[in-house]
Amino acid sequence: MFKAGSALDRYFKISERGSSYSREIRGGFATFFAMSYIVVLNPLILSGKDANGDILGFTSVAAVTAFVAGVLTILMGAWAKHPFALATGLGVNAFVAVTIATTPGLAWPDVMGLVLLSGLTMMVLVLTGFRTAVFKAVPEGLKTAIVVGIGLFIALIGLVNAGFVRRIPDVAGTTVPVGLGFDGKLLGWPTLVFVFGLLLTVVLLVRKVKGAILIGIIASTVLSVILEYTLHIGPSFDGKNHNPAGWSLVAPHFTEWGLPDLSLIGKANPVGAFQHMGTIAALLMAFVILLSIFFDAMGTMVGLANEAGNVDENGEIPNVDRVLIVDAFGAIAGGGSSVSSNQIFVESGAGIAEGARTGFASIVTGLLLLASMFLTPLINLVPFEAVAPALVVVGFMMVSQVSRIDWSDWGIAIPAFLTFTLMPFTYSIANGLGAGFIAYVVLRSAQGRAKEVHPLLWVVAAAFVLFFGIGVIEQVLGVK
């Protein structure tokens, strides 16, 4: 069964894509470790009260987050056959928690109902072929810029998660948004864990050691546990007090074992927002969610597929329709289960860097996510600082493709530049894509080469103009 040439090997094309079962398994584990933090982080983001003072519940959100992510990731691996893992998207869940959930009159089921409706709309766009057509209409220069931008974004996530780069509070009276460590200095044992993990990982990679990224994560985790249990460092924020020398989110520790609570599944109310906000306001909210999940996943898919080498000679991704269908279903399942939209996770790059090339790795990751519903104590042993080095290394690998952009053609070079700079600077893949698409349409027109712009890109650029101008539109319409 687990041999080259077997039915399983042919189905996943493991040998055909130059991989092996051991590489796929290592890649599946690496992706899981790199993204497992979402099981803890998503409940924290969605922990606020709705307009009625109700909460979703930390343990319930954690369990459902792991369950939905596990099922979707297995589906991606078994059906679409790509090493892409899915989980709750950080951009959308933050928007949902901070912007939509604080709207007067809305309860959590109403909020998640909007996510569900956005997912259903996206599924229609996929099934009609519109989403795939948009993907094929993107010029190669911008597709390369997407890969580079996601690489920079992943690296920034790693540096921020490790506390190596931190936001400078506005009260500091400076125009510099971020700085090195705390008050310009590296601080705390967790930062040392990150530095240790990064140096170990890059040395192993340079020495071409198999499993370098996974070894780096495990070694850093062991060091983290030793430091925490001997020095009692604690988290950077325990709910009341800030500790700049603490672990960024998860302080390595064991928690009590317990059965998963999946009671949130099926609680979303797709008509509630329309009843409480009115049709125009609800549609505007749903539109913003739709654009975010539509383009975030598309950009991530392009970047990861290129990094894995799963792109044919025409620049197309095999089974792209299936990938997009699973991703659209992720928004539906996430909204319907009250954990926000699920989408392809950029941390899948950790598994790809470890050698994953097929859907077999996604099945491994998905099974681990399902197991994490019962193994939360083990997940809590892995802090961000232990995973962050892998993200920085993956970022380096993806950014190396920047040389493929034609820098002599400013009509593509400037849009590409805006694409890959705004992704990390705004902490949003969709923002980078939007700026790149708009700039491409405008500059090609200015060059007298408007005929080279695919008609769909005009539509997409117009949609992003609405996306970026949503604040003005709401002001004009009197929507709050």
Coordinates of C-alpha atoms in Angstrom, one line a residue:
M1 CA 0.0 0.0 0.0
F2 CA 2.7 2.5 1.0
K3 CA 5.0 1.7 -1.9
A4 CA 6.0 3.5 -5.1
G5 CA 3.7 2.5 -7.9
S6 CA 0.9 1.4 -5.5
A7 CA -2.7 2.5 -6.0
L8 CA -2.3 5.1 -3.3
D9 CA 0.9 6.4 -4.8
R10 CA -0.8 6.8 -8.2
Y11 CA -3.9 8.4 -6.8
F12 CA -2.0 11.2 -5.0
K13 CA 0.8 11.2 -7.6
I14 CA 3.4 11.1 -4.9
S15 CA 6.2 9.6 -7.0
E16 CA 5.1 11.6 -10.0
R17 CA 5.6 14.9 -8.1
G18 CA 9.0 13.8 -6.9
S19 CA 7.9 13.2 -3.3
S20 CA 7.7 10.2 -1.0
Y21 CA 5.5 9.0 1.9
S22 CA 8.1 10.1 4.5
R23 CA 8.3 13.6 3.0
E24 CA 4.5 13.9 2.9
I25 CA 4.2 12.8 6.5
R26 CA 6.9 15.1 7.6
G27 CA 5.3 17.9 5.7
G28 CA 1.9 17.1 7.2
F29 CA 3.3 17.3 10.7
A30 CA 5.2 20.5 9.9
T31 CA 2.1 22.2 8.6
F32 CA 0.1 21.1 11.7
F33 CA 2.7 22.5 14.1
A34 CA 2.9 25.7 12.1
M35 CA -0.9 26.3 12.2
S36 CA -2.0 24.6 15.4
Y37 CA -2.0 28.0 17.2
I38 CA -5.3 28.8 15.5
V39 CA -7.0 26.4 17.8
V40 CA -6.1 28.7 20.7
L41 CA -6.0 32.0 18.9
N42 CA -9.4 31.9 17.2
P43 CA -11.3 31.5 20.5
L44 CA -9.4 34.5 21.9
I45 CA -10.3 36.6 18.9
L46 CA -14.0 35.6 19.0
S47 CA -14.2 35.8 22.8
G48 CA -16.0 39.1 22.9
K49 CA -19.7 39.7 23.7
D50 CA -22.3 40.4 21.1
A51 CA -25.0 43.1 21.3
N52 CA -26.9 40.9 23.7
G53 CA -24.0 40.3 26.0
D54 CA -23.6 36.7 24.9
I55 CA -20.4 34.9 24.2
L56 CA -19.5 31.9 22.0
G57 CA -17.4 30.2 24.6
F58 CA -13.7 29.5 24.5
T59 CA -13.8 25.7 24.7
S60 CA -16.6 25.4 22.2
V61 CA -14.9 27.7 19.6
A62 CA -11.6 25.8 20.1
A63 CA -13.2 22.4 19.6
V64 CA -15.2 23.5 16.5
T65 CA -12.2 25.4 15.1
A66 CA -10.2 22.1 15.2
F67 CA -13.0 20.0 13.9
V68 CA -14.0 22.1 10.9
A69 CA -10.3 22.7 10.0
G70 CA -9.6 19.0 10.2
V71 CA -12.5 17.9 8.0
L72 CA -11.8 20.6 5.4
T73 CA -8.1 19.8 5.2
I74 CA -8.8 16.1 4.7
L75 CA -11.3 17.0 2.0
M76 CA -8.7 19.2 0.3
G77 CA -6.1 16.4 0.4
A78 CA -8.4 13.6 -0.6
W79 CA -10.3 15.3 -3.3
A80 CA -8.3 18.3 -4.6
K81 CA -5.0 16.5 -3.9
H82 CA -2.9 19.5 -2.9
P83 CA -0.8 20.0 0.3
F84 CA -3.0 22.9 1.4
A85 CA -4.4 23.0 4.9
L86 CA -7.5 25.1 5.8
A87 CA -8.5 26.8 9.1
T88 CA -10.2 29.9 10.3
G89 CA -8.8 32.9 8.4
L90 CA -7.2 35.5 10.7
G91 CA -8.2 38.5 8.6
V92 CA -11.9 37.6 8.4
N93 CA -12.3 36.5 12.0
A94 CA -10.7 39.8 13.3
F95 CA -13.0 41.8 11.0
V96 CA -16.0 39.8 12.2
A97 CA -15.1 40.2 15.9
V98 CA -14.1 43.8 15.9
T99 CA -16.3 45.4 13.3
I100 CA -19.5 43.3 12.7
A101 CA -20.0 41.7 16.2
T102 CA -19.9 45.1 17.8
T103 CA -22.8 46.4 15.7
P104 CA -25.8 47.3 17.9
G105 CA -28.6 44.7 17.6
L106 CA -26.5 41.9 16.2
A107 CA -26.1 38.6 18.0
W108 CA -23.4 36.0 17.2
P109 CA -25.7 33.8 15.1
D110 CA -26.6 36.9 13.0
V111 CA -22.9 37.8 12.6
M112 CA -21.9 34.3 11.5
G113 CA -25.0 34.2 9.2
L114 CA -23.3 37.0 7.1
V115 CA -20.2 34.8 6.8
L116 CA -22.3 31.9 5.7
L117 CA -24.1 34.0 3.1
S118 CA -20.7 35.2 1.8
G119 CA -19.5 31.6 1.5
L120 CA -22.7 30.6 -0.4
T121 CA -22.2 33.5 -2.8
M122 CA -18.6 32.5 -3.3
M123 CA -19.6 28.9 -4.0
V124 CA -21.9 30.2 -6.8
L125 CA -19.1 32.2 -8.3
V126 CA -16.9 29.1 -8.3
L127 CA -19.5 26.8 -9.7
T128 CA -20.3 29.3 -12.5
G129 CA -16.6 29.4 -13.4
F130 CA -16.1 33.1 -12.5
R131 CA -13.6 32.6 -9.8
T132 CA -11.5 30.2 -11.9
A133 CA -11.7 32.6 -14.8
V134 CA -10.4 35.5 -12.7
F135 CA -7.5 33.3 -11.6
K136 CA -6.5 32.5 -15.2
A137 CA -6.9 36.2 -16.2
V138 CA -4.1 37.3 -13.8
P139 CA -0.8 38.0 -15.7
E140 CA 2.2 36.0 -14.7
G141 CA 4.0 39.0 -13.3
L142 CA 1.3 39.6 -10.7
K143 CA 1.1 35.9 -9.9
T144 CA 4.8 36.0 -9.1
A145 CA 4.3 39.1 -7.0
I146 CA 1.6 37.2 -5.1
V147 CA 4.1 34.5 -4.2
V148 CA 6.7 37.1 -3.1
G149 CA 4.1 39.1 -1.1
I150 CA 2.9 36.0 0.7
G151 CA 6.5 35.1 1.5
L152 CA 7.0 38.5 3.0
F153 CA 3.7 38.2 4.9
I154 CA 4.6 34.8 6.3
A155 CA 8.0 36.0 7.4
L156 CA 6.5 39.1 9.1
I157 CA 3.9 36.9 10.9
G158 CA 6.8 34.8 12.2
L159 CA 8.8 37.8 13.3
V160 CA 5.8 39.4 15.0
N161 CA 4.6 36.1 16.6
A162 CA 8.1 35.6 18.0
G163 CA 8.2 39.2 19.5
F164 CA 11.3 39.9 17.4
V165 CA 9.3 42.7 15.7
R166 CA 6.6 44.5 17.7
R167 CA 4.2 47.3 17.2
I168 CA 5.2 50.6 18.7
P169 CA 2.2 52.1 20.7
D170 CA 0.8 55.4 19.4
V171 CA 1.5 56.9 22.9
A172 CA 5.2 56.6 22.0
G173 CA 4.7 59.7 19.8
T174 CA 6.6 58.2 16.9
T175 CA 5.7 57.8 13.2
V176 CA 7.5 54.4 13.1
P177 CA 4.8 51.7 13.3
V178 CA 7.1 48.8 14.4
G179 CA 10.4 48.3 16.0
L180 CA 12.9 45.7 17.2
G181 CA 11.8 43.8 20.3
F182 CA 10.5 45.9 23.2
D183 CA 11.6 49.5 23.3
G184 CA 14.2 48.9 20.6
K185 CA 15.8 45.9 22.5
L186 CA 15.4 42.2 22.2
L187 CA 13.9 41.0 25.5
G188 CA 13.1 37.7 27.2
W189 CA 13.8 34.0 27.0
P190 CA 11.0 33.4 24.4
T191 CA 13.0 35.6 21.9
L192 CA 16.0 33.5 22.6
V193 CA 14.0 30.4 21.7
F194 CA 13.1 32.0 18.4
V195 CA 16.7 32.9 17.6
F196 CA 17.8 29.4 18.6
G197 CA 15.1 27.8 16.4
L198 CA 15.9 30.1 13.4
L199 CA 19.6 29.4 13.5
L200 CA 19.2 25.7 14.0
T201 CA 16.7 25.5 11.1
V202 CA 18.7 27.4 8.6
V203 CA 21.9 25.5 9.5
L204 CA 20.0 22.2 9.0
L205 CA 18.7 23.4 5.7
V206 CA 22.1 24.5 4.5
R207 CA 23.4 21.1 5.5
K208 CA 20.5 19.5 3.6
V209 CA 19.3 17.6 6.6
K210 CA 16.0 15.8 6.0
G211 CA 13.2 17.1 8.2
A212 CA 15.1 20.3 9.0
I213 CA 12.0 22.5 9.6
L214 CA 10.2 19.8 11.7
I215 CA 13.4 19.2 13.8
G216 CA 13.7 23.0 14.4
I217 CA 10.1 23.1 15.6
I218 CA 10.5 20.1 17.9
A219 CA 13.9 21.3 19.3
S220 CA 12.5 24.8 20.0
T221 CA 9.4 23.3 21.7
V222 CA 11.6 21.2 24.0
L223 CA 13.7 24.2 24.9
S224 CA 10.5 26.2 25.5
V225 CA 9.1 23.7 27.9
I226 CA 12.3 23.5 29.8
L227 CA 12.5 27.2 30.2
E228 CA 8.9 27.6 31.2
Y229 CA 8.9 24.9 33.8
T230 CA 12.2 26.1 35.3
L231 CA 11.8 29.9 35.1
H232 CA 8.0 30.3 35.1
I233 CA 8.1 32.9 32.4
G234 CA 4.3 33.1 31.7
P235 CA 2.4 34.6 28.7
S236 CA 2.9 38.2 27.5
F237 CA -0.7 38.9 28.5
D238 CA -2.7 36.9 31.1
G239 CA -5.9 38.8 30.7
K240 CA -4.9 41.5 33.2
N241 CA -1.2 42.2 33.2
H242 CA 1.3 42.7 30.3
N243 CA 4.6 41.0 30.4
P244 CA 6.9 42.1 27.5
A245 CA 9.3 39.3 28.3
G246 CA 6.6 36.6 28.2
W247 CA 5.5 34.2 25.5
S248 CA 3.6 35.9 22.7
L249 CA 0.4 33.9 23.2
V250 CA 0.7 30.3 24.4
A251 CA 3.0 29.7 27.4
P252 CA 4.0 26.1 27.2
H253 CA 1.8 24.2 29.6
F254 CA -0.4 21.2 30.0
T255 CA -4.2 21.7 30.4
E256 CA -6.9 19.4 31.5
W257 CA -8.2 16.7 29.2
G258 CA -11.8 16.9 28.1
L259 CA -14.3 15.9 25.5
P260 CA -14.8 18.4 22.6
D261 CA -17.9 20.6 22.7
L262 CA -19.3 20.9 19.1
S263 CA -22.6 22.6 20.1
L264 CA -21.9 25.7 18.0
I265 CA -22.4 23.8 14.7
G266 CA -25.6 24.9 12.9
K267 CA -26.2 28.0 15.1
A268 CA -25.8 30.7 12.4
N269 CA -28.8 32.8 11.4
P270 CA -28.4 34.0 7.7
V271 CA -31.3 36.4 7.9
G272 CA -30.7 37.9 11.3
A273 CA -28.4 40.7 10.1
F274 CA -31.0 41.8 7.5
Q275 CA -33.7 42.0 10.1
H276 CA -31.6 44.1 12.6
M277 CA -29.4 46.2 10.2
G278 CA -31.5 46.6 7.1
T279 CA -30.8 45.2 3.6
I280 CA -28.2 47.8 2.5
A281 CA -26.1 47.7 5.6
A282 CA -26.1 43.9 5.7
L283 CA -25.2 43.6 2.0
L284 CA -22.3 46.0 2.5
M285 CA -21.0 43.9 5.4
A286 CA -21.4 40.7 3.4
F287 CA -19.7 42.3 0.4
V288 CA -16.5 43.2 2.4
I289 CA -16.4 39.7 3.8
L290 CA -16.9 38.2 0.3
L291 CA -14.1 40.2 -1.3
S292 CA -11.7 39.3 1.5
I293 CA -12.2 35.6 1.4
F294 CA -12.4 35.5 -2.4
F295 CA -9.0 37.0 -3.0
D296 CA -7.1 36.0 0.2
A297 CA -7.5 32.4 -0.7
M298 CA -6.7 32.9 -4.4
G299 CA -3.5 34.7 -3.6
T300 CA -2.5 32.0 -1.0
M301 CA -3.3 29.2 -3.4
V302 CA -1.1 30.7 -6.2
G303 CA 1.8 31.3 -3.8
L304 CA 1.7 27.8 -2.3
A305 CA 1.2 26.0 -5.6
N306 CA 4.2 27.8 -7.1
E307 CA 6.3 27.0 -4.1
A308 CA 5.3 23.3 -4.3
G309 CA 6.0 23.2 -8.0
N310 CA 2.4 22.1 -8.7
V311 CA 1.9 24.4 -11.6
D312 CA 2.0 23.2 -15.3
E313 CA 3.8 24.7 -18.2
N314 CA 0.9 27.1 -18.8
G315 CA 1.0 28.4 -15.3
E316 CA -2.2 26.6 -14.3
I317 CA -2.8 24.6 -11.1
P318 CA -4.1 21.1 -11.5
N319 CA -7.6 20.5 -10.0
V320 CA -7.9 24.3 -9.4
D321 CA -11.7 24.1 -9.6
R322 CA -11.7 21.5 -6.8
V323 CA -9.3 23.6 -4.7
L324 CA -11.6 26.6 -5.1
I325 CA -14.7 24.6 -4.3
V326 CA -13.2 23.3 -1.1
D327 CA -12.1 26.8 -0.2
A328 CA -15.6 28.1 -0.8
F329 CA -17.1 25.3 1.3
G330 CA -14.7 26.4 4.0
A331 CA -16.4 29.8 4.2
I332 CA -19.8 28.1 4.4
A333 CA -18.7 25.5 7.0
G334 CA -16.9 28.1 9.1
G335 CA -19.8 30.5 9.1
G336 CA -22.4 27.8 9.7
S337 CA -20.3 26.5 12.6
S338 CA -19.8 29.9 14.2
V339 CA -16.0 29.9 14.0
S340 CA -15.7 32.3 11.0
S341 CA -14.7 31.6 7.4
N342 CA -12.1 28.9 6.9
Q343 CA -9.6 29.3 4.1
I344 CA -6.3 28.0 2.8
F345 CA -3.6 28.7 5.4
V346 CA -0.4 30.3 4.4
E347 CA 1.3 28.2 7.1
S348 CA 0.9 25.3 4.7
G349 CA 4.2 26.6 3.3
A350 CA 6.0 25.1 6.2
G351 CA 4.9 21.6 5.1
I352 CA 5.7 22.4 1.5
A353 CA 9.2 23.5 2.5
E354 CA 9.6 20.2 4.4
G355 CA 8.8 18.4 1.1
A356 CA 5.0 18.0 0.9
R357 CA 3.8 18.0 -2.7
T358 CA 0.5 16.1 -2.6
G359 CA -2.8 15.8 -0.8
F360 CA -1.5 13.0 1.3
A361 CA 0.3 15.6 3.5
S362 CA -3.0 17.4 3.9
I363 CA -4.7 14.2 5.1
V364 CA -2.0 13.9 7.8
T365 CA -2.5 17.5 8.8
G366 CA -6.2 17.1 8.9
L367 CA -6.1 13.9 11.1
L368 CA -3.8 15.8 13.5
L369 CA -6.3 18.7 13.6
L370 CA -9.1 16.3 14.4
A371 CA -7.0 14.7 17.1
S372 CA -6.2 18.1 18.5
M373 CA -9.8 18.3 19.7
F374 CA -8.8 15.8 22.3
L375 CA -5.1 16.7 22.6
T376 CA -5.3 20.3 23.5
P377 CA -2.8 19.8 26.3
L378 CA -0.1 18.8 23.8
I379 CA -0.9 21.7 21.4
N380 CA -0.5 24.1 24.3
L381 CA 3.1 22.9 24.7
V382 CA 4.1 24.5 21.3
P383 CA 4.5 28.3 21.6
F384 CA 4.5 30.7 18.7
E385 CA 8.2 31.3 19.2
A386 CA 8.9 27.6 18.4
V387 CA 7.0 27.8 15.1
A388 CA 8.0 31.3 14.0
P389 CA 11.4 30.2 12.6
A390 CA 9.7 27.9 10.1
L391 CA 7.6 30.8 8.9
V392 CA 10.6 33.0 8.4
V393 CA 12.4 30.3 6.4
V394 CA 9.4 29.7 4.3
G395 CA 9.1 33.4 3.6
F396 CA 12.7 33.4 2.4
M397 CA 12.1 30.6 0.0
M398 CA 9.0 32.3 -1.5
V399 CA 10.6 35.7 -1.8
S400 CA 13.4 34.3 -3.8
Q401 CA 11.1 34.2 -6.8
V402 CA 11.2 38.0 -7.1
S403 CA 13.8 37.7 -9.9
R404 CA 11.1 36.3 -12.2
I405 CA 9.3 39.7 -12.4
D406 CA 10.2 41.8 -15.5
W407 CA 11.5 45.0 -13.8
S408 CA 12.1 46.7 -17.1
D409 CA 8.3 46.8 -17.8
W410 CA 7.0 49.4 -15.3
G411 CA 3.4 48.5 -16.3
I412 CA 3.8 45.2 -14.5
A413 CA 6.7 46.0 -12.1
I414 CA 4.9 48.8 -10.2
P415 CA 1.7 46.8 -9.7
A416 CA 3.9 43.8 -8.6
F417 CA 5.7 46.0 -6.2
L418 CA 2.5 47.4 -4.7
T419 CA 1.2 43.8 -4.4
F420 CA 4.1 42.3 -2.5
T421 CA 4.7 45.4 -0.3
L422 CA 1.1 46.0 0.8
M423 CA 0.5 42.4 1.8
P424 CA 2.8 42.5 4.8
F425 CA 2.5 46.3 5.5
T426 CA -1.3 46.1 5.8
Y427 CA -1.3 42.5 7.2
S428 CA -3.7 41.5 4.4
I429 CA -3.3 39.5 1.2
A430 CA -6.5 41.0 -0.2
N431 CA -5.2 44.6 0.2
G432 CA -2.1 43.8 -1.7
L433 CA -4.0 42.1 -4.5
G434 CA -6.4 45.0 -4.7
A435 CA -3.7 47.6 -5.1
G436 CA -1.9 45.5 -7.6
F437 CA -4.9 44.9 -9.8
I438 CA -6.0 48.5 -9.8
A439 CA -2.5 49.7 -10.6
Y440 CA -2.1 47.2 -13.4
V441 CA -5.3 48.3 -15.1
V442 CA -4.5 51.9 -14.8
L443 CA -0.8 51.7 -15.9
R444 CA -1.5 49.4 -18.9
S445 CA -4.1 51.9 -20.0
A446 CA -1.7 54.7 -19.5
Q447 CA 0.8 52.8 -21.7
G448 CA -1.7 52.5 -24.5
R449 CA -1.9 48.8 -23.9
A450 CA -5.4 48.5 -22.4
K451 CA -6.2 45.6 -24.9
E452 CA -3.7 43.4 -22.9
V453 CA -5.9 43.7 -19.8
H454 CA -8.3 40.8 -19.5
P455 CA -11.9 42.1 -19.3
L456 CA -12.4 40.3 -16.0
L457 CA -9.5 42.3 -14.5
W458 CA -11.5 45.5 -15.2
V459 CA -14.4 44.0 -13.2
V460 CA -12.1 42.9 -10.4
A461 CA -10.3 46.3 -10.3
A462 CA -13.7 48.0 -10.1
A463 CA -14.8 45.7 -7.2
F464 CA -11.6 46.6 -5.3
V465 CA -12.3 50.3 -5.8
L466 CA -15.6 49.7 -4.0
F467 CA -13.7 47.6 -1.4
F468 CA -11.2 50.4 -0.6
G469 CA -14.0 53.0 -0.7
I470 CA -16.4 51.2 1.5
G471 CA -16.0 53.8 4.2
V472 CA -17.0 56.6 1.9
I473 CA -19.9 54.6 0.6
E474 CA -21.2 53.9 4.1
Q475 CA -20.8 57.6 4.9
V476 CA -22.8 58.7 1.8
L477 CA -25.5 56.1 2.4
G478 CA -25.6 57.0 6.1
V479 CA -24.7 53.4 7.1
K480 CA -22.9 53.0 10.4

